[in-house]
Short mmCIF file of C-alpha atoms in Angstrom, two decimals:
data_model
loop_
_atom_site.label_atom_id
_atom_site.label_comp_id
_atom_site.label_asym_id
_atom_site.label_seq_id
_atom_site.Cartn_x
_atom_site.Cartn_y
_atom_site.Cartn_z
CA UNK J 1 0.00 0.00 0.00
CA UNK J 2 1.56 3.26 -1.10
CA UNK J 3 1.87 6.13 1.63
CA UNK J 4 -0.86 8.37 -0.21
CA UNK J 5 -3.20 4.84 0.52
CA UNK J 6 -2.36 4.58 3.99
CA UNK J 7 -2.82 8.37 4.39
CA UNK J 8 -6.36 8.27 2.76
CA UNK J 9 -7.56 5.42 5.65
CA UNK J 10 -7.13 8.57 8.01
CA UNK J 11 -9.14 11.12 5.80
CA UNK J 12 -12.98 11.15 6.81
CA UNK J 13 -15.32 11.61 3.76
CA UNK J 14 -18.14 12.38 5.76
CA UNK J 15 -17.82 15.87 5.67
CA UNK J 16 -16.68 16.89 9.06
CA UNK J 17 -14.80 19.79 9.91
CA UNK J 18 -11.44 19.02 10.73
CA UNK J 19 -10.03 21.82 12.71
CA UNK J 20 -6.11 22.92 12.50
CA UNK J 21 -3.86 22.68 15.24
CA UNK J 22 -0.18 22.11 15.49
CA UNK J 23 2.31 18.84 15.68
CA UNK J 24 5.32 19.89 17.06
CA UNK J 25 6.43 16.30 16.87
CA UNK J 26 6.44 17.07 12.93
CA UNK J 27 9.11 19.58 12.71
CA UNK J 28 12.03 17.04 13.64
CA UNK J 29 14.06 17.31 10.47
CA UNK J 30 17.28 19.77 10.89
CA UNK J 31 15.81 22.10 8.70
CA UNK J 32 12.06 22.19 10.73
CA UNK J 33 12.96 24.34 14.13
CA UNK J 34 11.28 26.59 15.96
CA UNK J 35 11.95 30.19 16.20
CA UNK J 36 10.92 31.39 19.36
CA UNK J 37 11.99 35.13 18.96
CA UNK J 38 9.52 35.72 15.77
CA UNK J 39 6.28 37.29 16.56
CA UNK J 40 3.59 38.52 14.21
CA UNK J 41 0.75 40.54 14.06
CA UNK J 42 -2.24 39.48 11.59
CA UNK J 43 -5.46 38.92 10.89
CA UNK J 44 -6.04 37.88 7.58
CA UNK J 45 -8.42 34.84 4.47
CA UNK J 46 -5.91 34.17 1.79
CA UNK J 47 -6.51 32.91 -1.84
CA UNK J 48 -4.69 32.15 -4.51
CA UNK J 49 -4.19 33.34 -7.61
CA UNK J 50 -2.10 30.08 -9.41
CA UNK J 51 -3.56 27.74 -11.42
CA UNK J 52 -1.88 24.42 -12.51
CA UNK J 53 -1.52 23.15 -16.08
CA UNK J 54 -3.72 20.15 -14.80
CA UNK J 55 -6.78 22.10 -14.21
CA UNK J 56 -5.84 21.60 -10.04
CA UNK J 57 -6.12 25.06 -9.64
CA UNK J 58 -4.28 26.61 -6.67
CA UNK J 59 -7.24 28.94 -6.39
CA UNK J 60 -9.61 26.74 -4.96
CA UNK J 61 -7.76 26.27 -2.10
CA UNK J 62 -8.41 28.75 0.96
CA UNK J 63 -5.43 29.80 3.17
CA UNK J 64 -5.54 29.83 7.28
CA UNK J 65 -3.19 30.17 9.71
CA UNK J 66 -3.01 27.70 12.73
CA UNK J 67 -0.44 27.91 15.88
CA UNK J 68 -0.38 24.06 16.14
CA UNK J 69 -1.10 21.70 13.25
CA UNK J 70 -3.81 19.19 13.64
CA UNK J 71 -2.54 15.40 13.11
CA UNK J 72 -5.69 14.61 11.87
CA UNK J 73 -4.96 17.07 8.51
CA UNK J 74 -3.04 15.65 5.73
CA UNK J 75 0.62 16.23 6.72
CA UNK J 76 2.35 17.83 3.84
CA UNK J 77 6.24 17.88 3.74
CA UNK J 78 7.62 20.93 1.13
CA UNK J 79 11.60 19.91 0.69
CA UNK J 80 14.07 21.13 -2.02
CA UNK J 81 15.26 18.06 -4.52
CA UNK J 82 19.10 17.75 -3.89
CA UNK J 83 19.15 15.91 -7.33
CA UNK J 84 17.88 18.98 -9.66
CA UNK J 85 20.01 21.40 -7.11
CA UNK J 86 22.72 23.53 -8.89
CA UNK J 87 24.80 26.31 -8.40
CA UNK J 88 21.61 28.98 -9.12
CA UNK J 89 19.08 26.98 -7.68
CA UNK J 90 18.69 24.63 -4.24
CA UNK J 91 16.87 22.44 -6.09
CA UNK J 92 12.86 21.59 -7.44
CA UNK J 93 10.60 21.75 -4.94
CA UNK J 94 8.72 18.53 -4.13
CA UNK J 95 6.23 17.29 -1.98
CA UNK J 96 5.85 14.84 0.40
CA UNK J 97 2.82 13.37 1.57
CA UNK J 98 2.50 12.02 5.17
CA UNK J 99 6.12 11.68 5.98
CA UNK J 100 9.17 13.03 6.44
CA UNK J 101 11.37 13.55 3.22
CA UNK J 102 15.38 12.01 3.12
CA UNK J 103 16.14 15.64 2.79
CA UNK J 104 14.21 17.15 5.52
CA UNK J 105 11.19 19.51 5.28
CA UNK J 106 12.07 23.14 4.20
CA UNK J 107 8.03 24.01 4.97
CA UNK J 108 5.00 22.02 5.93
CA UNK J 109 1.07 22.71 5.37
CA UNK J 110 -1.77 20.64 6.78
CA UNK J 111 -4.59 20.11 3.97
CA UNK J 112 -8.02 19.57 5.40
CA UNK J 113 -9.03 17.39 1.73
CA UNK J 114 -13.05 18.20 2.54
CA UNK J 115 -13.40 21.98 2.99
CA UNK J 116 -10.55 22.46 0.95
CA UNK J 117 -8.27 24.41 3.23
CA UNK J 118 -4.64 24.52 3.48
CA UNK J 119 -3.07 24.99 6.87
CA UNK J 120 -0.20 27.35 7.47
CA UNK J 121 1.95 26.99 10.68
CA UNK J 122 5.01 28.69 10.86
CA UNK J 123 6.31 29.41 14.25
CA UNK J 124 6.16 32.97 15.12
CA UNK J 125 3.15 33.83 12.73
CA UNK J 126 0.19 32.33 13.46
CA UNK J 127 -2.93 33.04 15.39
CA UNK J 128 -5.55 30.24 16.42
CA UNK J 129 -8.36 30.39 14.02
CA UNK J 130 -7.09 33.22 11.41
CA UNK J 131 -7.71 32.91 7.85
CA UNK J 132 -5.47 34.63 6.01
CA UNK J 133 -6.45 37.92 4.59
CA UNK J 134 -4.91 41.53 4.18
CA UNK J 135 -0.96 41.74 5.05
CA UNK J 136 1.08 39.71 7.72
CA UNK J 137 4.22 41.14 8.54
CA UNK J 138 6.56 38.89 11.30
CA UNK J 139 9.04 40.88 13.24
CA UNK J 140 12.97 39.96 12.14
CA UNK J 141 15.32 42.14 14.06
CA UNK J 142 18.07 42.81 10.76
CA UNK J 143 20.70 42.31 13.46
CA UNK J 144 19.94 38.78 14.26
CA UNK J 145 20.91 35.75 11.94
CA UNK J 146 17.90 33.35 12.81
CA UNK J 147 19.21 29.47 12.41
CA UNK J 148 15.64 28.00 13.17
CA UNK J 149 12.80 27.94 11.08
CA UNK J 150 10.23 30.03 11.96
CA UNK J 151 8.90 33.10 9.86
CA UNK J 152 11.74 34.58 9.73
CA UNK J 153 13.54 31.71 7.47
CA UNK J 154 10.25 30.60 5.43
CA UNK J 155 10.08 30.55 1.87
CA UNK J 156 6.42 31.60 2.62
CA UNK J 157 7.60 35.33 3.35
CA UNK J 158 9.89 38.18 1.66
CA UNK J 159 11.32 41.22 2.63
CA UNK J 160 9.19 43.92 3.22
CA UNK J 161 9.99 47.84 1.54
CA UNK J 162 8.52 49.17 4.54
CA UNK J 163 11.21 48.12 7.19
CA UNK J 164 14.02 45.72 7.22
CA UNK J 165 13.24 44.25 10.64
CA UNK J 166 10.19 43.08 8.75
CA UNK J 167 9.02 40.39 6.50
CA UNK J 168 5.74 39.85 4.84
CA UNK J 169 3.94 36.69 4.54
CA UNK J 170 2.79 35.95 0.56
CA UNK J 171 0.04 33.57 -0.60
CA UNK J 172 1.13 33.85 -3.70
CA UNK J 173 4.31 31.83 -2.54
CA UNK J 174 2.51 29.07 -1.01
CA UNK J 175 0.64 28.70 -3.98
CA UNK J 176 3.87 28.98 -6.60
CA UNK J 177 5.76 25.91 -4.58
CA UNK J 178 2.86 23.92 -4.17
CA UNK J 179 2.32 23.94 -8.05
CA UNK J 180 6.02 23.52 -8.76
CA UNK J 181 5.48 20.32 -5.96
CA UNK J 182 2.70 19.27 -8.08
CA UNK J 183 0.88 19.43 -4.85
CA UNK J 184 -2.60 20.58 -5.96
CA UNK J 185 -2.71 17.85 -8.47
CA UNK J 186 -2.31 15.62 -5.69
CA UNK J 187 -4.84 17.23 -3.40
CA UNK J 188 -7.25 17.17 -6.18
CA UNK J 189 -6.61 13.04 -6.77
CA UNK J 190 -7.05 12.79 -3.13
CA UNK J 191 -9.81 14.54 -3.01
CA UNK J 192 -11.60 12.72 -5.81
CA UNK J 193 -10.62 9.31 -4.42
CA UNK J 194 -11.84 10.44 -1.12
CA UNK J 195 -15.00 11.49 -2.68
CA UNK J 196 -15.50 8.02 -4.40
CA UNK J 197 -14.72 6.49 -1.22
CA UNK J 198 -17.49 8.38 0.75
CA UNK J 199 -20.55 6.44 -0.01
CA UNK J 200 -18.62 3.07 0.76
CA UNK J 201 -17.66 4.80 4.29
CA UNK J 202 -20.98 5.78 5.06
CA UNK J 203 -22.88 2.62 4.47
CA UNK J 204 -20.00 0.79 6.27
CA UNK J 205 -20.11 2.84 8.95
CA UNK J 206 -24.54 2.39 8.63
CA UNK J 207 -24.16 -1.22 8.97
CA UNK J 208 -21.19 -1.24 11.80
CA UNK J 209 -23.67 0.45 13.59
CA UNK J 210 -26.44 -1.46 13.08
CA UNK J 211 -24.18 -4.45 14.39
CA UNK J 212 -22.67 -2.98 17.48
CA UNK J 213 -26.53 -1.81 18.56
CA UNK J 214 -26.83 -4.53 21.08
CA UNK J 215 -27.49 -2.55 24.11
CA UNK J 216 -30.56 -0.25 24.26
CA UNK J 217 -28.13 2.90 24.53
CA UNK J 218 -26.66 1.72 21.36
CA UNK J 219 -29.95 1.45 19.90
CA UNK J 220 -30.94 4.73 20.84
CA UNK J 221 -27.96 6.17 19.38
CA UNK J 222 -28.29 4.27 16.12
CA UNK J 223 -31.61 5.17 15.80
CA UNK J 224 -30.79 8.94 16.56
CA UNK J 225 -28.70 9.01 14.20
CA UNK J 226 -30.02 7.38 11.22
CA UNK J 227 -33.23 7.98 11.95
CA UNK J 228 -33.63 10.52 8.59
CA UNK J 229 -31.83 8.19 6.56
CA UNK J 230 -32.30 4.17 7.35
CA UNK J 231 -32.13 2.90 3.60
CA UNK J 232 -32.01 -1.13 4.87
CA UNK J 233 -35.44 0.00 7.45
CA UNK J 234 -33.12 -1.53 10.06
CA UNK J 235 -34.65 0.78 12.94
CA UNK J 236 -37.44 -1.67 12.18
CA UNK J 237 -35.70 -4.66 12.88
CA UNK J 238 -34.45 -3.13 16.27
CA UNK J 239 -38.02 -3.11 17.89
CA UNK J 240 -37.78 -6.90 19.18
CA UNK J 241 -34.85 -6.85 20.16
CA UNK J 242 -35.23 -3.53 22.07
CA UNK J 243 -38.40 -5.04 23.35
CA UNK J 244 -36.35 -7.71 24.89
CA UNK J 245 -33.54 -5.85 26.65
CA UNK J 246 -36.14 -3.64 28.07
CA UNK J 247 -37.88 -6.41 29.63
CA UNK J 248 -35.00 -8.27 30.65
CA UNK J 249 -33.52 -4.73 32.19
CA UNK J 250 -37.30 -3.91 34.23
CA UNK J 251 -37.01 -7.51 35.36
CA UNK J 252 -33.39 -7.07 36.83
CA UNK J 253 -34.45 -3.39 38.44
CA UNK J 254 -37.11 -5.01 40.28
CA UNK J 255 -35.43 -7.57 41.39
CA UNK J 256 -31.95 -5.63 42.46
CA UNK J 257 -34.37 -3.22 44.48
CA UNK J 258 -33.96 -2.89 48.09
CA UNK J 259 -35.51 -0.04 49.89
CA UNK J 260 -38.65 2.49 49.49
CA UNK J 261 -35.96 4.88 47.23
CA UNK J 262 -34.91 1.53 44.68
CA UNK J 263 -39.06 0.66 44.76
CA UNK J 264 -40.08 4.41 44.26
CA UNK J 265 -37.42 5.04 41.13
CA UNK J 266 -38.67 1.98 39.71
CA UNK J 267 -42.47 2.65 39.60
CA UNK J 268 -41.41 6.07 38.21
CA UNK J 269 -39.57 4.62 35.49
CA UNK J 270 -42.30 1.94 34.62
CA UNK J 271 -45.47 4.05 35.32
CA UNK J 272 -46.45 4.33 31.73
CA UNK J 273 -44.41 1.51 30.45
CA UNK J 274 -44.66 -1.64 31.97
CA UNK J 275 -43.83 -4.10 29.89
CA UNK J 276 -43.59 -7.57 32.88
CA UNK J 277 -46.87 -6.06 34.77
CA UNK J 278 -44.24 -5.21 37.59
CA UNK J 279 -45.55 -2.16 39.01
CA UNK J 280 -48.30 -3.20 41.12
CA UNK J 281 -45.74 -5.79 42.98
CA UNK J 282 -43.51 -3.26 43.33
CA UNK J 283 -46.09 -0.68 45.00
CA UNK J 284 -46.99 -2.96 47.66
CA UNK J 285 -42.65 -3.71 48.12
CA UNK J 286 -42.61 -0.22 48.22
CA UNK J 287 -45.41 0.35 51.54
CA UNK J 288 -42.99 -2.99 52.90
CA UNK J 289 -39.97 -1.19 52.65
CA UNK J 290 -41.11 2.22 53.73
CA UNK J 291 -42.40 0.43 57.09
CA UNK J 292 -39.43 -1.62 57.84
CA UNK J 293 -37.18 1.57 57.52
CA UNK J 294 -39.34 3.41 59.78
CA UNK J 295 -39.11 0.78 62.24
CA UNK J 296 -35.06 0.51 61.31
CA UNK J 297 -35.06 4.33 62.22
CA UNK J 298 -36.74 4.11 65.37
CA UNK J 299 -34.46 1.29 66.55
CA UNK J 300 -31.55 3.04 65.50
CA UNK J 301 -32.65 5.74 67.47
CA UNK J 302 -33.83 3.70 70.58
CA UNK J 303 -30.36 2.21 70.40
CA UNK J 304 -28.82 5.74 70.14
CA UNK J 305 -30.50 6.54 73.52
CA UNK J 306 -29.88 3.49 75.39
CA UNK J 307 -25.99 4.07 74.45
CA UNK J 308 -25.74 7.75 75.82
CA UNK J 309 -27.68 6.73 79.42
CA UNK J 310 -25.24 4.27 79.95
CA UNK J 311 -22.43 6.71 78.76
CA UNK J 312 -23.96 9.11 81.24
CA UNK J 313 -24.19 6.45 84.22
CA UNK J 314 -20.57 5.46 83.13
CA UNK J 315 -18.99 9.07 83.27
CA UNK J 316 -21.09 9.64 87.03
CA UNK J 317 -19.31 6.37 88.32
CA UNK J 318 -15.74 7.27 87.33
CA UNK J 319 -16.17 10.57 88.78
CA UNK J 320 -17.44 8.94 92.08
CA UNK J 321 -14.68 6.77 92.13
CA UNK J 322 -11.93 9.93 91.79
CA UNK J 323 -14.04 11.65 94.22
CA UNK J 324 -13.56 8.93 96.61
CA UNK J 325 -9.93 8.30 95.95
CA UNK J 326 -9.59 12.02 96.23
CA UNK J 327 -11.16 12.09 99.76
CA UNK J 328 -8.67 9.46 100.84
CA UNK J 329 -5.58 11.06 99.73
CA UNK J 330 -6.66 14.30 101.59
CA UNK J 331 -6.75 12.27 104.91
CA UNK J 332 -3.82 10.86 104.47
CA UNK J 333 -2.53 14.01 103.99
CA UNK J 334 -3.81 15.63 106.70
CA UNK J 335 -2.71 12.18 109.04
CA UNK J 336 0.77 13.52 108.51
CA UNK J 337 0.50 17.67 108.34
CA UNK J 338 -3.02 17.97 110.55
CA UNK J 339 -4.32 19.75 108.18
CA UNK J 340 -7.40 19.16 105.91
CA UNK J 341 -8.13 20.98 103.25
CA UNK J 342 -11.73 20.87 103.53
CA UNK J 343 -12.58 22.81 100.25
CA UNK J 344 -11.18 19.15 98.14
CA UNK J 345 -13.49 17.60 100.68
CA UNK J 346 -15.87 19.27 99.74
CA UNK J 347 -15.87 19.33 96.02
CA UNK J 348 -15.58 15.53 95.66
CA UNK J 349 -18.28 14.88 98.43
CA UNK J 350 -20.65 16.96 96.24
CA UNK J 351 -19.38 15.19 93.01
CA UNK J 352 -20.46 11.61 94.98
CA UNK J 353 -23.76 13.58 96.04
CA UNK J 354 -25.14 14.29 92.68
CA UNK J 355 -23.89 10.89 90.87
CA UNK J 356 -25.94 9.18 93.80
CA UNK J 357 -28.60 11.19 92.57
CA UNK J 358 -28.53 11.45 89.01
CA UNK J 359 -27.53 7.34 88.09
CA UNK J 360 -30.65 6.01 89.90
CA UNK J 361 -32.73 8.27 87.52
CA UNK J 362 -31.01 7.81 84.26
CA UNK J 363 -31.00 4.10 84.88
CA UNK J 364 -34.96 4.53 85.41
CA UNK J 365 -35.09 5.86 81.66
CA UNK J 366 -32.80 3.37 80.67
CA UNK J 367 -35.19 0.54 81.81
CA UNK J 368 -37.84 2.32 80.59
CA UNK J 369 -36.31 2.48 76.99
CA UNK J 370 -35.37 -1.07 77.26
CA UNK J 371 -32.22 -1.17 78.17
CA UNK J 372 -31.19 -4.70 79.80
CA UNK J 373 -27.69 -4.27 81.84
CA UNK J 374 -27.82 -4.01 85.94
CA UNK J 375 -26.63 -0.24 86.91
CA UNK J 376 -23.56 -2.13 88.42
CA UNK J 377 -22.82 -3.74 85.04
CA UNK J 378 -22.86 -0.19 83.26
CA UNK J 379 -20.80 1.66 85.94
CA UNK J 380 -18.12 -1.26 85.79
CA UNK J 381 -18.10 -0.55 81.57
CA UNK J 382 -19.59 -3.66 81.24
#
């Protein structure tokens, strides 16, 4: 398979819009560098004004700047022939398509083969989205020898007679190499074999479709799209099998539901179309569900109570305990100083107090809640 029919197996003949962005990876060659002091300042759409002796007429073609070029474009590799070089000339210019020429790329273009637009990316002169139109002029400081390719080294562009720190960019330039390349003759065959191919695409792509639809998003999406144009009536053939999957999914819904929010979303979904007579099942699951999570909730929040009495009985029996301990450290104390410091007496004695008073009552509520554990169990963190 030559490189041109490799190259058309990438080109879409659908009619999309392929947009124009930049491979950097492209520009490997020693002669395809980037320029990073060029600017520009533009905003310009370009035509030509060529024609070939073919008939592939420059002319058609519509210019447009891009600061990144789009893989997805055909790659197009400009390069001067070393064998037709002499001592006037560098040599023919020829064209590469989709690869890198032996002698390295001197300029590249993207060609977008459906809207018929080339793709100009030079580094240092592009803006996202221009067409080119008017005058382009990229900033080259007369003072600095640039060694990288960028506008400032591009065949594409000439000296201007308004400054020489400036050089313009010509469409009439792109357009002379590309017809001494013979590249518009190519475009054009590529074009017209692309065209030819379209109809095959498109009714491979119609029946890929048709044979991946096996889930009922596919399906949807196959009939969304073709729905306007179904020249086999396969939408038609769909409906069983969509019938199917539909029934098989309600049956799996029903069964993976497990509370009042599964049962509810599933009698919305099926209200109108119930295809396994599910619905009525599922309304009573539903009144089931919503009474066992009530009865869930309350337990959960019986339980809830139950723990914090027993926290609160636990916390009033540790504190009588340090209230006690604290007591008999104070007369010990006092046993060897004679002195009591009656205010710690008093502090823990009143701590003791009010756990004596408060446990008995909070155990009363526990009981009542139906709690289960002796008040001795709960004070020992039982």
């Amino acid at each position: 398979m030559s490189s041109i029919e490799a190259l058309l197996q990438t080109v879409t003949g659908s009619g999309a819009i392929i947009t124009a962005s930049y491979n950097a990876g492209r520009r490997s060659c020693h002669s395809c560098k980037v320029m990073k002091a060029a600017t520009v300042a533009f905003a310009f759409v370009g035509f030509f004004v060529h024609t070939s002796p073919a008939g592939a007429a420059a002319s058609d073609w519509t210019l447009k700047s891009s600061s990144r070029m789009d893989p997805e474009l055909v790659q197009i590799c400009l390069y001067r022939d070393r064998a037709t070089a002499g001592f006037f000339s560098p040599g023919k210019w020829k064209a590469s398509i989709g690869e890198v020429a032996p002698e390295g790329c001197a300029e590249w273009l993207g060609a977008d083969l459906v809207n018929q637009v080339l793709v100009v990316s030079v580094p240092g002169f592009s803006q996202p989205g221009g067409y080119l139109a008017g005058r382009a002029d990229a900033y080259c400081p007369e003072n600095q020898v640039p060694h990288e390719y960028s506008a400032c080294t591009s065949s594409f562009f000439g000296t201007s007679s308004d400054s020489a720190n400036y050089r313009i960019f010509h469409s009439s330039a792109v357009g002379a190499i590309g017809e001494e390349a013979g590249l518009f003759i190519t475009l054009e065959k590529m074009r017209a074999d692309n065209m030819a191919e379209a109809p095959r695409k498109e009714r491979e792509a119609y029946l890929r479709a048709f044979e991946n639809a096996t889930t009922l998003s596919a399906m949807a999406q196959f009939e969304k799209t073709y729905q306007g144009h179904d020249p086999d009536r396969l939408i038609e053939t769909l409906a069983p099998k969509k019938e199917a999957l539909q029934r098989t999914r309600q049956r799996e819904l029903y069964a993976s539901a497990k509370t009042a929010k599964d049962y509810g979303a599933f009698i919305a979904e099926y209200a109108t179309s119930d295809l396994e007579k599910l619905t009525p099942s599922a309304k009573t699951k539903l009144a089931d569900a919503e009474r066992r999570e009530v009865m869930e909730s309350e337990s959960l929040k019986k339980r809830a109570e139950l723990v914090e009495f027993e926290r609160q009985i636990r916390y009033c029996a540790s504190m009588t305990a340090r209230a006690q301990d604290a007591i008999e450290r104070e007369n010990k104390i006092a046993q060897v100083s004679g002195y009591v410091n009656k205010s710690i007496l008093r502090q823990a004695g009143e701590t003791i107090v009010m756990c004596r008073e408060h446990n008995p009552k909070i155990y009363a509520e526990y009981r009542k809640k139906g709690g289960l554990k002796t008040l001795a169990a709960i004070g020992n963190g039982e």
